[in-house]
PDB file of C-alpha atoms in Angstrom:
ATOM      1  CA  MET A   1      14.082  18.138 -25.797  1.00 74.00           C
ATOM      2  CA  ARG A   2      13.980  16.633 -22.346  1.00 83.00           C
ATOM      3  CA  LYS A   3      10.897  16.423 -20.208  1.00 88.00           C
ATOM      4  CA  PHE A   4      10.831  16.657 -16.440  1.00 88.00           C
ATOM      5  CA  ILE A   5       8.120  14.976 -14.354  1.00 89.00           C
ATOM      6  CA  CYS A   6       6.973  16.199 -10.959  1.00 89.00           C
ATOM      7  CA  SER A   7       7.315  13.296  -8.525  1.00 89.00           C
ATOM      8  CA  VAL A   8       4.440  14.671  -6.434  1.00 88.00           C
ATOM      9  CA  CYS A   9       1.620  15.244  -8.928  1.00 90.00           C
ATOM     10  CA  GLY A  10       2.962  13.977 -12.276  1.00 88.00           C
ATOM     11  CA  TYR A  11       3.041  17.383 -14.032  1.00 90.00           C
ATOM     12  CA  ILE A  12       5.327  17.279 -17.081  1.00 89.00           C
ATOM     13  CA  TYR A  13       7.577  20.273 -17.798  1.00 88.00           C
ATOM     14  CA  ASP A  14       8.655  20.341 -21.444  1.00 86.00           C
ATOM     15  CA  GLU A  15      11.924  22.108 -22.257  1.00 85.00           C
ATOM     16  CA  SER A  16      10.373  23.536 -25.426  1.00 84.00           C
ATOM     17  CA  ASN A  17       9.141  26.295 -23.090  1.00 78.00           C
ATOM     18  CA  GLY A  18      12.704  26.937 -21.909  1.00 83.00           C
ATOM     19  CA  THR A  19      15.452  24.868 -20.334  1.00 86.00           C
ATOM     20  CA  PHE A  20      14.838  23.516 -16.869  1.00 85.00           C
ATOM     21  CA  LYS A  21      18.214  24.807 -15.637  1.00 86.00           C
ATOM     22  CA  ASP A  22      17.286  28.367 -16.621  1.00 87.00           C
ATOM     23  CA  LEU A  23      14.243  28.367 -14.343  1.00 87.00           C
ATOM     24  CA  PRO A  24      14.749  30.418 -11.161  1.00 88.00           C
ATOM     25  CA  ASN A  25      15.589  28.518  -7.976  1.00 86.00           C
ATOM     26  CA  ASP A  26      12.312  29.562  -6.375  1.00 90.00           C
ATOM     27  CA  TRP A  27      10.264  28.147  -9.283  1.00 89.00           C
ATOM     28  CA  VAL A  28       7.572  25.689  -8.173  1.00 91.00           C
ATOM     29  CA  CYS A  29       5.276  23.233  -9.922  1.00 90.00           C
ATOM     30  CA  PRO A  30       2.216  25.100 -11.238  1.00 89.00           C
ATOM     31  CA  ILE A  31      -0.082  22.254 -10.160  1.00 89.00           C
ATOM     32  CA  CYS A  32       1.046  21.230  -6.667  1.00 90.00           C
ATOM     33  CA  GLY A  33       3.693  23.790  -5.686  1.00 89.00           C
ATOM     34  CA  ALA A  34       6.580  21.289  -5.427  1.00 89.00           C
ATOM     35  CA  THR A  35      10.118  22.689  -5.740  1.00 90.00           C
ATOM     36  CA  LYS A  36      12.490  22.033  -8.642  1.00 88.00           C
ATOM     37  CA  GLU A  37      14.159  19.257  -6.651  1.00 88.00           C
ATOM     38  CA  ALA A  38      10.962  17.198  -6.875  1.00 88.00           C
ATOM     39  CA  PHE A  39      11.286  16.913 -10.674  1.00 87.00           C
ATOM     40  CA  GLU A  40      12.980  13.981 -12.405  1.00 88.00           C
ATOM     41  CA  ILE A  41      13.996  13.570 -16.033  1.00 86.00           C
ATOM     42  CA  GLN A  42      11.434  11.481 -17.926  1.00 80.00           C
ATOM     43  CA  GLY A  43      12.742   8.059 -18.928  1.00 74.00           C
ATOM     44  CA  GLU A  44      15.783   8.228 -16.691  1.00 64.00           C
ATOM     45  CA  SER A  45      15.933   5.317 -14.308  1.00 54.00           C
ATOM     46  CA  ILE A  46      16.834   5.900 -10.711  1.00 55.00           C
ATOM     47  CA  VAL A  47      19.838   3.865  -9.602  1.00 55.00           C
ATOM     48  CA  THR A  48      19.974   2.822  -5.986  1.00 53.00           C
ATOM     49  CA  ASP A  49      23.007   1.556  -4.165  1.00 56.00           C
ATOM     50  CA  LYS A  50      20.946  -0.687  -1.942  1.00 58.00           C
ATOM     51  CA  LYS A  51      20.862  -4.375  -2.695  1.00 62.00           C
ATOM     52  CA  LEU A  52      17.324  -5.676  -2.584  1.00 62.00           C
ATOM     53  CA  ASN A  53      16.706  -8.715  -0.422  1.00 60.00           C
ATOM     54  CA  SER A  54      14.791 -11.419  -2.199  1.00 66.00           C
ATOM     55  CA  THR A  55      14.090 -13.315   0.997  1.00 72.00           C
ATOM     56  CA  ILE A  56      11.361 -12.593   3.462  1.00 68.00           C
ATOM     57  CA  GLU A  57      12.481 -12.380   7.043  1.00 70.00           C
ATOM     58  CA  GLU A  58      10.343 -14.244   9.519  1.00 71.00           C
ATOM     59  CA  VAL A  59       8.875 -12.111  12.260  1.00 68.00           C
ATOM     60  CA  SER A  60       9.205 -13.766  15.637  1.00 71.00           C
ATOM     61  CA  ASP A  61       6.981 -11.522  17.748  1.00 70.00           C
ATOM     62  CA  ILE A  62       3.713 -12.696  16.184  1.00 67.00           C
ATOM     63  CA  LYS A  63       1.754 -14.886  18.553  1.00 78.00           C
ATOM     64  CA  GLU A  64      -0.335 -17.840  17.502  1.00 86.00           C
ATOM     65  CA  MET A  65      -4.057 -17.145  17.341  1.00 85.00           C
ATOM     66  CA  SER A  66      -6.454 -19.372  19.153  1.00 88.00           C
ATOM     67  CA  SER A  67      -9.304 -20.843  17.159  1.00 89.00           C
ATOM     68  CA  LEU A  68     -11.704 -18.464  18.905  1.00 89.00           C
ATOM     69  CA  GLU A  69      -9.583 -15.468  17.862  1.00 91.00           C
ATOM     70  CA  ALA A  70      -9.433 -16.805  14.292  1.00 91.00           C
ATOM     71  CA  SER A  71     -13.220 -17.163  14.362  1.00 92.00           C
ATOM     72  CA  ALA A  72     -13.639 -13.542  15.468  1.00 93.00           C
ATOM     73  CA  LEU A  73     -11.180 -12.361  12.811  1.00 93.00           C
ATOM     74  CA  CYS A  74     -12.965 -14.234  10.017  1.00 93.00           C
ATOM     75  CA  THR A  75     -16.362 -13.000  11.192  1.00 95.00           C
ATOM     76  CA  ASN A  76     -15.121  -9.397  11.144  1.00 96.00           C
ATOM     77  CA  LEU A  77     -13.633  -9.887   7.683  1.00 95.00           C
ATOM     78  CA  ALA A  78     -16.988 -11.276   6.515  1.00 96.00           C
ATOM     79  CA  ARG A  79     -18.727  -8.126   7.756  1.00 96.00           C
ATOM     80  CA  GLY A  80     -16.182  -5.974   5.955  1.00 95.00           C
ATOM     81  CA  CYS A  81     -16.753  -7.880   2.729  1.00 94.00           C
ATOM     82  CA  GLU A  82     -20.507  -7.392   3.097  1.00 95.00           C
ATOM     83  CA  LYS A  83     -19.992  -3.636   3.403  1.00 93.00           C
ATOM     84  CA  GLN A  84     -17.886  -3.696   0.235  1.00 93.00           C
ATOM     85  CA  TYR A  85     -20.604  -5.630  -1.626  1.00 93.00           C
ATOM     86  CA  LYS A  86     -18.510  -8.791  -1.973  1.00 94.00           C
ATOM     87  CA  PRO A  87     -21.008 -11.521  -1.088  1.00 94.00           C
ATOM     88  CA  GLU A  88     -18.868 -14.481  -2.236  1.00 96.00           C
ATOM     89  CA  GLU A  89     -15.934 -13.449  -0.064  1.00 95.00           C
ATOM     90  CA  ALA A  90     -18.286 -12.677   2.823  1.00 96.00           C
ATOM     91  CA  ASN A  91     -19.739 -16.197   2.613  1.00 96.00           C
ATOM     92  CA  LEU A  92     -16.268 -17.744   2.539  1.00 96.00           C
ATOM     93  CA  PHE A  93     -15.141 -15.781   5.596  1.00 95.00           C
ATOM     94  CA  SER A  94     -18.402 -16.667   7.359  1.00 96.00           C
ATOM     95  CA  ASP A  95     -17.761 -20.347   6.638  1.00 96.00           C
ATOM     96  CA  LEU A  96     -14.224 -20.039   8.000  1.00 94.00           C
ATOM     97  CA  GLY A  97     -15.515 -18.256  11.095  1.00 93.00           C
ATOM     98  CA  SER A  98     -18.071 -21.010  11.670  1.00 94.00           C
ATOM     99  CA  TYR A  99     -15.395 -23.667  11.263  1.00 94.00           C
ATOM    100  CA  PHE A 100     -13.048 -22.060  13.779  1.00 91.00           C
ATOM    101  CA  LYS A 101     -15.916 -21.502  16.195  1.00 91.00           C
ATOM    102  CA  GLY A 102     -16.838 -25.191  15.893  1.00 91.00           C
ATOM    103  CA  VAL A 103     -13.326 -26.445  16.661  1.00 90.00           C
ATOM    104  CA  THR A 104     -12.957 -24.165  19.680  1.00 82.00           C
ATOM    105  CA  PRO A 105     -13.007 -26.203  22.878  1.00 80.00           C
ATOM    106  CA  THR A 106     -15.813 -25.291  25.218  1.00 80.00           C
ATOM    107  CA  ALA A 107     -14.821 -23.236  28.224  1.00 75.00           C
ATOM    108  CA  GLU A 108     -15.153 -24.844  31.628  1.00 77.00           C
ATOM    109  CA  ASN A 109     -16.904 -22.968  34.396  1.00 70.00           C
ATOM    110  CA  PRO A 110     -14.439 -22.149  37.189  1.00 62.00           C
TER     111      PRO A 110
END
């Protein structure tokens, strides 16, 4: 007996209840309401015609960050880590923020 898995919610339809082909065309998943087309045969691998690229393309529209911008980024990441109760990571980002702030040249008054 084949089993069909809903690609939306993971519901498994077992053909011991009746063949999948005999189900009416308007049959939907009892859990999420997905149509029959959303079901795939369990254990059957999906073959794609696309060739996967193993190289990472370099994006050219990213600008270099100044040390002050890097300091602000690291400080914000430290705050986010604090909110997620990750004190070690927060301390590391704080240290990085302090470093970048220290290497930032002082602004001259115009």
